[in-house]
Coordinates of C-alpha atoms and ligand atoms in Angstrom, one line a residue:
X1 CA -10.1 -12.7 115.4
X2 CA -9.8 -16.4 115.9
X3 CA -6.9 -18.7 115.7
X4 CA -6.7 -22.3 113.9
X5 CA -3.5 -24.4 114.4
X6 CA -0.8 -21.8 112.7
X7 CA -2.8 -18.6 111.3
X8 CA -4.7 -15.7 112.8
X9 CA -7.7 -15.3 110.9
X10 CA -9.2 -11.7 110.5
X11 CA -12.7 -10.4 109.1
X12 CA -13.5 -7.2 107.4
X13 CA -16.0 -4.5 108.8
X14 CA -18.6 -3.9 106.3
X15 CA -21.4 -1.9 108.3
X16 CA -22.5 -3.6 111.5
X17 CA -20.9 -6.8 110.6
X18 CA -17.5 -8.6 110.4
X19 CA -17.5 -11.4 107.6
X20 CA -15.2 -12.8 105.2
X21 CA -15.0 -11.9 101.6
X22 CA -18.0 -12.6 99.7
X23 CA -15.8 -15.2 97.1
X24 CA -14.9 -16.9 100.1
X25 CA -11.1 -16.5 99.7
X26 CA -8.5 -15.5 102.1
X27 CA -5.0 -13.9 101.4
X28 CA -2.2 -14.8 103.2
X29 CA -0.1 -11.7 105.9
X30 CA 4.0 -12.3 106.0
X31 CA 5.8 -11.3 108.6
X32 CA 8.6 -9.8 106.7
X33 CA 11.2 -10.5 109.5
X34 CA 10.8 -14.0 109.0
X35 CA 8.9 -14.1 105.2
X36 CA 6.4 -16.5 107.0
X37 CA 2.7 -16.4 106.9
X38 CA 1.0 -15.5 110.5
X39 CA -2.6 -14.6 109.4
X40 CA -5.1 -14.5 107.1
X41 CA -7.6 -11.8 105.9
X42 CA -10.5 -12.2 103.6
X43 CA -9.6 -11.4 99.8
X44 CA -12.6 -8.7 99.4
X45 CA -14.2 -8.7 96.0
X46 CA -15.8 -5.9 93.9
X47 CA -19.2 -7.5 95.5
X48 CA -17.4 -6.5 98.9
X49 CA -16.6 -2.8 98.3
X50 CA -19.9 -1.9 97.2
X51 CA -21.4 -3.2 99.9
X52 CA -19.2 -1.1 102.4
X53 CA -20.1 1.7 100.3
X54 CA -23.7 1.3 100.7
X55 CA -23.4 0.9 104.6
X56 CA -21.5 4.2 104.6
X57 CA -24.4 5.7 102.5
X58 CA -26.5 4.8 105.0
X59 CA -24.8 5.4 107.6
X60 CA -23.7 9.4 106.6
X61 CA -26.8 11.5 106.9
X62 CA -27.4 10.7 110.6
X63 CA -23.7 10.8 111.3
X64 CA -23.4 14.1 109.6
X65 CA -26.4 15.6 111.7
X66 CA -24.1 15.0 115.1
X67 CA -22.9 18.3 116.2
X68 CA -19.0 18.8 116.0
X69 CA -18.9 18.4 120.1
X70 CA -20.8 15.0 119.4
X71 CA -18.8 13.6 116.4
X72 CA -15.3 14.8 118.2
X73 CA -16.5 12.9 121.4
X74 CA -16.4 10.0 119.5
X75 CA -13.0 10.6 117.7
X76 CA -11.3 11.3 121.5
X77 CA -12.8 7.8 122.5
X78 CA -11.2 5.8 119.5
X79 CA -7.6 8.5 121.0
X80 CA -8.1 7.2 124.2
X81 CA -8.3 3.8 123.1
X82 CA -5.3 3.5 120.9
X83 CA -3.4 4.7 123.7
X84 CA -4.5 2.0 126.0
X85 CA -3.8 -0.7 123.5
X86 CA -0.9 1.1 122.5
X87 CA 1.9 -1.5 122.7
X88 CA -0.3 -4.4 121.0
X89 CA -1.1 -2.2 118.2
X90 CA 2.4 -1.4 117.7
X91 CA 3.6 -4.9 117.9
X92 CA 1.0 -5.5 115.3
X93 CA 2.3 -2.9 112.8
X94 CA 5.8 -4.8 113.4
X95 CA 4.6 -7.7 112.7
X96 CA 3.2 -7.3 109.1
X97 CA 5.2 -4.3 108.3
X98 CA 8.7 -4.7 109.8
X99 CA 9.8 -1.2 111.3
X100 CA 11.5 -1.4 114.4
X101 CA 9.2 -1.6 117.5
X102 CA 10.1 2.2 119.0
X103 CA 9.2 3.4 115.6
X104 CA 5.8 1.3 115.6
X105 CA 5.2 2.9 119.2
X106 CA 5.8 6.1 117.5
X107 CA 3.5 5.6 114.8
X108 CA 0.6 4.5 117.1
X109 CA 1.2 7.4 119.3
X110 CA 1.0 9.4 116.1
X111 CA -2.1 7.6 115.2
X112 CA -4.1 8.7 118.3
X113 CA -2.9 12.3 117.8
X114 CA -4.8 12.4 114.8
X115 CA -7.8 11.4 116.4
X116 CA -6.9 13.6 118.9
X117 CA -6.3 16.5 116.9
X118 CA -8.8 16.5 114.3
X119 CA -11.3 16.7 117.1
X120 CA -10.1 20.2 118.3
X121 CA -12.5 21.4 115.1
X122 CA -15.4 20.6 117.1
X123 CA -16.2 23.9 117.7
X124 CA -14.6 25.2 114.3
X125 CA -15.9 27.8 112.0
X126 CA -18.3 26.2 109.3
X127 CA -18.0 28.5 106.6
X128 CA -18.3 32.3 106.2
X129 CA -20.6 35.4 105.7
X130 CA -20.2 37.6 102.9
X131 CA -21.6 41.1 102.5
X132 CA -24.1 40.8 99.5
X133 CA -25.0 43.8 96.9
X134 CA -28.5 44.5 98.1
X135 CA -29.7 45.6 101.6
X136 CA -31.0 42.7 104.0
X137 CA -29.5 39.9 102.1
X138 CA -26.1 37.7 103.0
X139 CA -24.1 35.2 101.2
X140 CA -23.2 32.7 102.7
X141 CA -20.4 29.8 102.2
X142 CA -21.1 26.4 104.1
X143 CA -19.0 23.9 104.7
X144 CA -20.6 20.7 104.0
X145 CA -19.5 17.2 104.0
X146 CA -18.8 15.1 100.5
X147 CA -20.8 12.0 101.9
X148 CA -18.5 8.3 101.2
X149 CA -15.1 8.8 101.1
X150 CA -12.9 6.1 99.5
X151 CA -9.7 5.9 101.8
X152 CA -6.8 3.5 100.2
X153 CA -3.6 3.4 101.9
X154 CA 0.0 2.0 101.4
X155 CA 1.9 -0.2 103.9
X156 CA 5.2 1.9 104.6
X157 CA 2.4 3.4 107.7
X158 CA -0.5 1.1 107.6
X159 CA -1.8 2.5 111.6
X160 CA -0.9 6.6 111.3
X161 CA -2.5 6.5 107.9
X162 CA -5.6 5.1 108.4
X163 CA -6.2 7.8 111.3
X164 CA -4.7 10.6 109.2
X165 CA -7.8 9.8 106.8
X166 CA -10.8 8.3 109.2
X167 CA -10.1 11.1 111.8
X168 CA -10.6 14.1 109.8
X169 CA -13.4 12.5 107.4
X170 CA -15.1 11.6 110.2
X171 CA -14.8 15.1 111.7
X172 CA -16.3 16.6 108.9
X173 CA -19.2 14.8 108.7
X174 CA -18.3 11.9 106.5
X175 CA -18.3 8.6 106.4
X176 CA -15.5 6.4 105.3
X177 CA -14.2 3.1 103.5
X178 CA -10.4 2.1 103.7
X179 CA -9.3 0.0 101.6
X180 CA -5.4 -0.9 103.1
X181 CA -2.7 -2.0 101.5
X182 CA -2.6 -6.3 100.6
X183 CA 0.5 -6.7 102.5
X184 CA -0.8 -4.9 105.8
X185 CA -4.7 -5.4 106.3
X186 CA -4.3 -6.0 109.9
X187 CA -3.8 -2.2 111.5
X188 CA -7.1 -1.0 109.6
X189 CA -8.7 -4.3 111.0
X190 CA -7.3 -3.2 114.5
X191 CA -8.4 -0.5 114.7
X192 CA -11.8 -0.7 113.0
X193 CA -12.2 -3.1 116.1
X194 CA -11.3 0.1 118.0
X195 CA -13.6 2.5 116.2
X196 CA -16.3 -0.1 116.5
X197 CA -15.3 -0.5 120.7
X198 CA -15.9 3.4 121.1
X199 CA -19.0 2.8 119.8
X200 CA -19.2 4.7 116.5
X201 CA -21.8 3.9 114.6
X202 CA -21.7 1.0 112.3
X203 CA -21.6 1.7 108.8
X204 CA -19.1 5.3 109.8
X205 CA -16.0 3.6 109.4
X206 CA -15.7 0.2 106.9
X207 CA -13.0 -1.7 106.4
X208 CA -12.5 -4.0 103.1
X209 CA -9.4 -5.8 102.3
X210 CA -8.2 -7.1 98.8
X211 CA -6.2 -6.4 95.7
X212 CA -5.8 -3.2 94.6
X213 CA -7.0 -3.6 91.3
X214 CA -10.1 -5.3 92.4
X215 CA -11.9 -3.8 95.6
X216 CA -9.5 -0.6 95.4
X217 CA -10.4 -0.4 91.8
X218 CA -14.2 -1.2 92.8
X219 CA -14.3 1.6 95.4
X220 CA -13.0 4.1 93.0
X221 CA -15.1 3.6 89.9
X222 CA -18.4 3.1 92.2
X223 CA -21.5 6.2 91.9
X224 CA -21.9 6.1 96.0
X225 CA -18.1 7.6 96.5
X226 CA -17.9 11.4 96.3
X227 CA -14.4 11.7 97.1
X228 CA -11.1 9.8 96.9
X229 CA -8.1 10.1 99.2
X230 CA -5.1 8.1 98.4
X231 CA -1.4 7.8 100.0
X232 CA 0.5 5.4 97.7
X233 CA 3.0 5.1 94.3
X234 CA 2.6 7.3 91.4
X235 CA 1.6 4.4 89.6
X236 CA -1.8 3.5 91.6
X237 CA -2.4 7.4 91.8
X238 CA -2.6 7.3 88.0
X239 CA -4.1 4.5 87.9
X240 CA -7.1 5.7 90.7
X241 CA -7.2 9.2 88.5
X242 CA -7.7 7.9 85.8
X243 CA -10.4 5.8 86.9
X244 CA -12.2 8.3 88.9
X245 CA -12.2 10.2 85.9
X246 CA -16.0 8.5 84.5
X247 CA -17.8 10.0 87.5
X248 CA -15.5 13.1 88.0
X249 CA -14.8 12.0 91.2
X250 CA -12.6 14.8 93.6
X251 CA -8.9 13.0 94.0
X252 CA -6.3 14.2 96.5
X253 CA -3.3 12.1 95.8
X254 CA 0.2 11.8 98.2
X255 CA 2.2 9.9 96.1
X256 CA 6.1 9.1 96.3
X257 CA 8.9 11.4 97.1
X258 CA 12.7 12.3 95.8
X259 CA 13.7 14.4 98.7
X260 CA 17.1 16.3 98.3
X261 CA 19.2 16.6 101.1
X262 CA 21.5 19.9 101.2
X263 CA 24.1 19.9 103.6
X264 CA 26.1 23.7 102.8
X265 CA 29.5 24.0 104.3
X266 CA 28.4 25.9 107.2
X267 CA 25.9 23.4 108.3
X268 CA 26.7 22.1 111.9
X269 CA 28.1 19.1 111.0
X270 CA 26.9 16.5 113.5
X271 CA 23.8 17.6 113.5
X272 CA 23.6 17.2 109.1
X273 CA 25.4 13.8 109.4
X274 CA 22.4 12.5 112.3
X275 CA 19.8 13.9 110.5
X276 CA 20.6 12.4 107.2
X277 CA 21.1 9.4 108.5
X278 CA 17.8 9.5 110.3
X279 CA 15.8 11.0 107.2
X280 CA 16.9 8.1 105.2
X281 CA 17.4 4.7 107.3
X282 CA 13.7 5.8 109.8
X283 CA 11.5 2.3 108.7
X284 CA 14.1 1.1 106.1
X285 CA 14.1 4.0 104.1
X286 CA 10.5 3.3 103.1
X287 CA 8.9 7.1 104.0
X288 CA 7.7 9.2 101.4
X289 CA 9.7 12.1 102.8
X290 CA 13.1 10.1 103.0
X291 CA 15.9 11.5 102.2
X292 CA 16.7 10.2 98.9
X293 CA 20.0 12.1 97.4
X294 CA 22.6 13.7 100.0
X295 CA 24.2 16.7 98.4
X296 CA 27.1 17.8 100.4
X297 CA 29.4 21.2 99.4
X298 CA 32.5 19.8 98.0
X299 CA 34.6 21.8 101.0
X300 CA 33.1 18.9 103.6
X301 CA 32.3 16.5 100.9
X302 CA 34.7 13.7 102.6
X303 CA 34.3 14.8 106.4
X304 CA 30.7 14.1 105.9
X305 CA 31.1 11.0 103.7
X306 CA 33.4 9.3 106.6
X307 CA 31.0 10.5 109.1
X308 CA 28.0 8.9 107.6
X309 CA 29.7 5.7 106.4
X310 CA 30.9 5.3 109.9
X311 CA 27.3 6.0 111.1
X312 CA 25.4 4.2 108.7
X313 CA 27.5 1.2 109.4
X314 CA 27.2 1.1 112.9
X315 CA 22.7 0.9 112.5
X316 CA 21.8 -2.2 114.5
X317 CA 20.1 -4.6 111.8
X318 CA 17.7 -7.5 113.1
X319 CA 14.7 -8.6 114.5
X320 CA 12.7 -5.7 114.8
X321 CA 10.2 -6.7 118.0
X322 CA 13.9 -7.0 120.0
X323 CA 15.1 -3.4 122.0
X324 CA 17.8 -1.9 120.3
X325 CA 17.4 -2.5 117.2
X326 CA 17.5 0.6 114.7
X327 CA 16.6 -1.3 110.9
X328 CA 14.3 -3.9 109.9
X329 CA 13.6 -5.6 107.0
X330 CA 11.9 -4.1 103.6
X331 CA 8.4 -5.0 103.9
X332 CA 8.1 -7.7 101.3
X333 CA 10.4 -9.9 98.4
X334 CA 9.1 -7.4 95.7
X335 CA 10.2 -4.6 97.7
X336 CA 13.6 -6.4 98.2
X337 CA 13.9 -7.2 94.9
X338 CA 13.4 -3.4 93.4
X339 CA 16.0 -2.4 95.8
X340 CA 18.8 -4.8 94.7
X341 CA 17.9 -4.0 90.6
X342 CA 18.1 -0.2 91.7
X343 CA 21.4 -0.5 93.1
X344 CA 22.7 -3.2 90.0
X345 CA 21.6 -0.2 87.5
X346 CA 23.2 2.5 89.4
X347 CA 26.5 0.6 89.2
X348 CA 26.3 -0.3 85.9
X349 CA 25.5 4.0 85.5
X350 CA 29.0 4.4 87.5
X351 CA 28.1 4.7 90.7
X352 CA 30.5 3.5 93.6
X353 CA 29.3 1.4 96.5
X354 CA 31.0 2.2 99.5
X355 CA 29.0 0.7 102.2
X356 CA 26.7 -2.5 101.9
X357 CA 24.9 -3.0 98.5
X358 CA 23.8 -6.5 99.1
X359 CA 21.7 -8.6 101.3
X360 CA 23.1 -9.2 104.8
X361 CA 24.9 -12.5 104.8
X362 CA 24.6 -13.5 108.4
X363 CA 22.2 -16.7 109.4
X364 CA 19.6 -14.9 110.9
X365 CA 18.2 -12.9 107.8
X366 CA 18.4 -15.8 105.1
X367 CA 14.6 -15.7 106.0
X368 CA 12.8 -12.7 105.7
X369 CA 13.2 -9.1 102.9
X370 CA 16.7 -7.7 104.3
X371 CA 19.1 -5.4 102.8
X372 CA 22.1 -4.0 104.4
X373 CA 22.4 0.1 105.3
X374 CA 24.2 1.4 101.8
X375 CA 26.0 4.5 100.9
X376 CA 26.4 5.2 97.0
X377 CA 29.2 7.8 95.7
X378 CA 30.3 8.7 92.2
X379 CA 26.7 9.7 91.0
X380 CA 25.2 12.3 88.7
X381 CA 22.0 13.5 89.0
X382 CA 21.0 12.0 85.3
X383 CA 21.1 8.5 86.7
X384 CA 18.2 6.5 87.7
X385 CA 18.9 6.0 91.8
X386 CA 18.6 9.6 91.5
X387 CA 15.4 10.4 89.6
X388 CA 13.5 7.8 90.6
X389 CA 12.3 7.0 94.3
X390 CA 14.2 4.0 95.7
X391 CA 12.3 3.7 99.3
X392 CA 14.7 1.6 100.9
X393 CA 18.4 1.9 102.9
X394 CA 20.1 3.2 100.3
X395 CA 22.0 6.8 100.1
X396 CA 23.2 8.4 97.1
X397 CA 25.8 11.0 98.0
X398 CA 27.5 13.7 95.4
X399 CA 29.2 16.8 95.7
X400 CA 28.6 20.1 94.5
X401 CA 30.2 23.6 94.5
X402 CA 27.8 26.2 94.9
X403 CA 24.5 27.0 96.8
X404 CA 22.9 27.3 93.3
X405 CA 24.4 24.4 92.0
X406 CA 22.3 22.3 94.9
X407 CA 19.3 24.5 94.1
X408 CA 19.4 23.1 90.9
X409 CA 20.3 19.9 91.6
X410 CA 17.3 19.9 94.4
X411 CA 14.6 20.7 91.6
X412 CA 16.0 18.8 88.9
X413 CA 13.0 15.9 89.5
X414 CA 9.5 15.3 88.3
X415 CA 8.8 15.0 92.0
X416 CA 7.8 17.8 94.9
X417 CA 7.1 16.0 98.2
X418 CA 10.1 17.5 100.9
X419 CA 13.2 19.2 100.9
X420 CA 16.1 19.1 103.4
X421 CA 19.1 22.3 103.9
X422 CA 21.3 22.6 106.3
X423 CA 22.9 25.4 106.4
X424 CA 23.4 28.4 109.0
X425 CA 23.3 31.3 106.5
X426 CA 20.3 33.2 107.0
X427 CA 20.5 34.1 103.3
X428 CA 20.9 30.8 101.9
X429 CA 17.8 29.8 104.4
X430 CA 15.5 32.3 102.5
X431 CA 16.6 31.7 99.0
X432 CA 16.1 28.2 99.7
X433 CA 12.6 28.5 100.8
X434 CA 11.7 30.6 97.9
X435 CA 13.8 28.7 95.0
X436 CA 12.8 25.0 96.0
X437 CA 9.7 23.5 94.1
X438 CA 8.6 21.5 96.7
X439 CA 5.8 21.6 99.2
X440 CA 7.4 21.1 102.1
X441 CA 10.8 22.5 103.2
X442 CA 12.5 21.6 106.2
X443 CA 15.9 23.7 107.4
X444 CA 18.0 22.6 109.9
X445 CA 15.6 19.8 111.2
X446 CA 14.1 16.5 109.6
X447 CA 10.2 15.7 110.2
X448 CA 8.1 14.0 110.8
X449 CA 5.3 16.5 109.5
X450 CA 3.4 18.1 112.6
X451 CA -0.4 17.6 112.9
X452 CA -1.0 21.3 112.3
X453 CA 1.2 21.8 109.3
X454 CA 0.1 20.7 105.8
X455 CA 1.8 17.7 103.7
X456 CA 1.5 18.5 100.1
X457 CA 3.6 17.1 97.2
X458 CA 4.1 19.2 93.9
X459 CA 4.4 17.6 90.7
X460 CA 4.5 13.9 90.5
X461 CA 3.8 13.6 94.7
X462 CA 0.3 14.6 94.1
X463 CA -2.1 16.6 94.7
X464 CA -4.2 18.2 97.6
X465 CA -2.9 17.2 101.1
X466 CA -3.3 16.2 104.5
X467 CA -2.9 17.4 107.8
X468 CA -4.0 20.4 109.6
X469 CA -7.0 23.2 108.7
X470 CA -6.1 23.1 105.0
X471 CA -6.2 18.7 105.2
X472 CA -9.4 19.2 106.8
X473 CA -11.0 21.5 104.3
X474 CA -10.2 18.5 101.8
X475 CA -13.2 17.1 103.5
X476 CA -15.6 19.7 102.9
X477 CA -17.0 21.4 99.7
X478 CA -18.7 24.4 99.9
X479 CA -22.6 25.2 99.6
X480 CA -22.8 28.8 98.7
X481 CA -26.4 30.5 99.8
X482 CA -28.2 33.3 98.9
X483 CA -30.2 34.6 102.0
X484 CA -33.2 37.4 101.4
X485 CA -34.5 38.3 104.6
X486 CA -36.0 41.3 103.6
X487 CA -39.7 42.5 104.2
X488 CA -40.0 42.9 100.4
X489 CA -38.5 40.5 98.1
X490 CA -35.8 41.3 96.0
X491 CA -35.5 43.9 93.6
X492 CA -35.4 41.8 90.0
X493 CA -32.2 42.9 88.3
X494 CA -32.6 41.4 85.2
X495 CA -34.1 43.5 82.3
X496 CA -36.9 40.8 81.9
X497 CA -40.5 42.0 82.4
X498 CA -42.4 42.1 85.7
Ligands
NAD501 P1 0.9 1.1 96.1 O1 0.6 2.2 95.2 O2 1.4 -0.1 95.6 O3 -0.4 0.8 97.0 C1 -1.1 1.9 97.7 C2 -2.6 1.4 97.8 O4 -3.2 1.6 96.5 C3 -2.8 0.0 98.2 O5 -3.8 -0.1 99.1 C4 -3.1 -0.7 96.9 O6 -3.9 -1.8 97.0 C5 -3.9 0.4 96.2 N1 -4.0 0.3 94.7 C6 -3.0 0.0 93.9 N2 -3.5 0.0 92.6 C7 -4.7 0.5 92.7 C8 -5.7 0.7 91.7 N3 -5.5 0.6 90.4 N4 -7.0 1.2 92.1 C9 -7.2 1.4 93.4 N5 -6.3 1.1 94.4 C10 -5.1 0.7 94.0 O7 1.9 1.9 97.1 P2 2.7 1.2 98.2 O8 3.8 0.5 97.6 O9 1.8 0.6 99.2 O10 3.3 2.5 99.0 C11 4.5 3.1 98.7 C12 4.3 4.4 98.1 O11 3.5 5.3 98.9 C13 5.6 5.1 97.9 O12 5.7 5.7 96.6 C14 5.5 6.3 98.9 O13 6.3 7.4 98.6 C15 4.1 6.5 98.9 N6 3.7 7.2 100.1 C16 3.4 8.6 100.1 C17 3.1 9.3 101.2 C18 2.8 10.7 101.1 O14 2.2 11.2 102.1 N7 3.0 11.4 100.0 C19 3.1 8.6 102.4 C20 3.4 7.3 102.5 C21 3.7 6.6 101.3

């Protein structure tokens, strides 16, 4: 990284060297506190991401040779690393993505974990023995790396989710190109410059920024990539299927969310109105497992509506690098713009604002993407800010009269990312868990996922998943072998002559 008179300027890691895009042109970074440019990264072309690709071609066989102990040496190095840089990585993520700076400390300590974590499989099981028909034979199912993986990533994470993809590709024996989002290049660029200081191989882990539809769409459609693992909107993962489609490329898609949020009448009620509040305003509302509807049972419907007004309205908006501060800015004018249509429409559908429902007004955020902390009543669960994902501060809350009414109301979406109850009936806990169409549940508690667990979306939130043994084995397929290690060869079975 160098600096001219106003703007960083970053390279991208293609193999053992950091250049700029091959077209020459740059793309500006926002800070979205502020809406002012701070840095620059190369605008990668189509030229760009085949070239990465190729490196990682190259680079895979030896890399897959390493034994687990070896590979997983190198993925605690790149942990230990993060952790020493911790607080400049996290201002980073703050300053191209917005979240407040003890959420981006959280996030980078989450992005060490995976390193971290994923290399606990050095010494994992690769595969299994089955008992064959005839004597003195075995069957046996490898585990075996895809080769180039294509990893593209979203901005609402743009640190934890490039290690929630390198780390595990790497572990099993892969190599790896990320392509991050256009509005926040300059994590993956971070900590490429990490990977590379724990002295991974060049060509392992490749960076390449640019435009979705160009070196995204480049990496997807290219013969070297074997398989494709993407965390962003249901529009790009249809986009990247449907593209991937001419090579029949393996796809695991995490795509957006709709969470439900079922607070029963029973629930402990501080502890429902917190979590809410938490599951919906954590990074500005822009998490794929965000609380998105609040169902409440009409008996505590207005205790829990004051609560969470009072709550909600009390979040410390403003410059998120400064202590203290609980809500940053949306990530970008786009972003911002959605938000304020989403919350236009659901008016015009009948909804009620009751808290916010504008930009903040104050001097300080007439620059930058704000929008204050809102709370939405008078909803049905027919109108848009309900069925669609809004990813931003914005709380729809309704009523409802019945456990199965909010089981119904829960799975009445084309989405099937999380779920939220609160409730202290043991009954209602189980029913829950086996009624709700959605791939992860959480009672009585909010997340954020644990490493070991497995975050999988039903419906239109994807398809495979990350995290855990079941993440991992995303990054294998499976060789099957048929071993004769008989003195005499097999008997021929088929009714063909000797
Ligand atoms: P996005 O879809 O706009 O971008 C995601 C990535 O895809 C970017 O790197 C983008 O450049 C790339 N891309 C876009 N079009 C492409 C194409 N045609 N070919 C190849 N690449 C393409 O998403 P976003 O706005 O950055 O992220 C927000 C979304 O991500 C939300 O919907 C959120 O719910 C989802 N998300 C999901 C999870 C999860 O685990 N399920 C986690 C975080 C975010």
């Amino acid at each position: 990284m160098s600096t001219n008179t106003t703007l960083q300027t970053y390279q991208m890691r293609i193999g053992a060297q950091w250049r700029e895009a091959s077209g020459g042109r740059t793309r500006s970074v926002l800070n979205p506190a502020t809406g002012e440019a701070f840095a620059e990264v190369p605008e990668g072309t189509r030229e760009d991401a085949h070239a990465a690709l190729e490196a990682a071609f190259q680079a895979q066989p030896a890399w897959a040779a390493l034994s687990g102990v070896q590979r997983a040496a190198y993925l605690k190095r790149i942990a230990a690393l993060i952790r020493k840089d911790a607080d400049r990585l996290a201002r980073l993520v703050v300053q191209e993505q917005g979240k407040p700076f003890f959420e981006a400390q959280g996030e980078i300590g989450g992005t060490s974990e995976f390193f971290e974590y994923f290399a606990t499989f050095a010494r994992a099981p690769m595969g299994e023995i089955l008992a064959a028909d005839t004597p003195n034979e075995d069957i046996w199912i490898r585990n075996v790396p895809y080769g180039v993986v294509v990893g593209i990533i979203p901005w609402n994470y743009p640190a934890a989710l490039f290690s929630r993809k390198v780390a595990p590709a790497l572990m099993a024996g892969n190599t790896i190109v990320i392509k991050p989002h256009e509005d926040t290049p300059l994590s993956s660029l971070a900590l490429a410059k990490v990977v590379e200081a724990a002295g991974v191989p060049p060509g392992v882990v490749n960076v390449v920024t640019g435009a979705g539809t160009e070196v995204g769409d480049a990496l997807v459609r290219d013969d070297i990539t074997q398989l494709i693992t993407v965390t962003g909107s249901v529009r790009a993962g249809r986009q990247i299927l449907e593209a991937a489609a001419k090579n029949i490329t393996v796809v695991s898609l995490e795509l957006g969310g709709k969470a439900p949020f079922i607070v029963m009448d029973d629930a402990e009620m501080d502890a429902a109105v917190r979590n809410a509040i938490t599951a919906r305003f954590m990074n500005c509302g822009q998490v794929c497992t965000c609380n998105e509807r609040t169902y409440v049972h009409r008996r505590v419907f207005d205790q829990f509506l004051e609560r969470y007004v009072d709550m909600a309205s009390k979040l410390r908006m403003g410059d998120p690098m400064q202590p203290g501060i609980e809500l940053g800015p949306k990530v970008n004018q786009v972003e911002l713009e959605k938000i304020e249509r989403m919350v236009g429409r659901a008016q015009e559908q009948g909804a009620q604002v009751v808290l916010g429902g504008k930009r903040p007004q104050a001097e300080q955020f007439h620059k930058g993407f704000w929008y204050e902390p809102t709370v939405l009543t008078n909803v049905r669960n027919d109108m848009d800010i309900m069925q669609q994902e809004v990813f931003g501060p914005i709380t729809p809350i309704m009523p409802f009269d019945d456990f199965e009414e909010a089981i119904a109301l829960a799975n009445d979406t084309r989405y099937g990312l999380s779920a939220y109850l609160f409730t202290r009936d043991i009954q209602h806990m189980m029913r829950a868990v086996q009624a709700i169409r959605f791939g992860e549940v959480y009672i009585n508690k909010i997340g954020p996922e644990q490493l070991q667990g497995f975050h999988t979306g039903y419906g239109l939130s994807g398809q495979g998943g990350d995290d855990g043994a079941h993440g991992l084995d995303h990054y294998f397929r499976k060789k099957t072998v048929y071993v004769n290690y008989g003195d005499t060869p097999a008997p021929n079975l088929m009714p063909y002559p000797n």
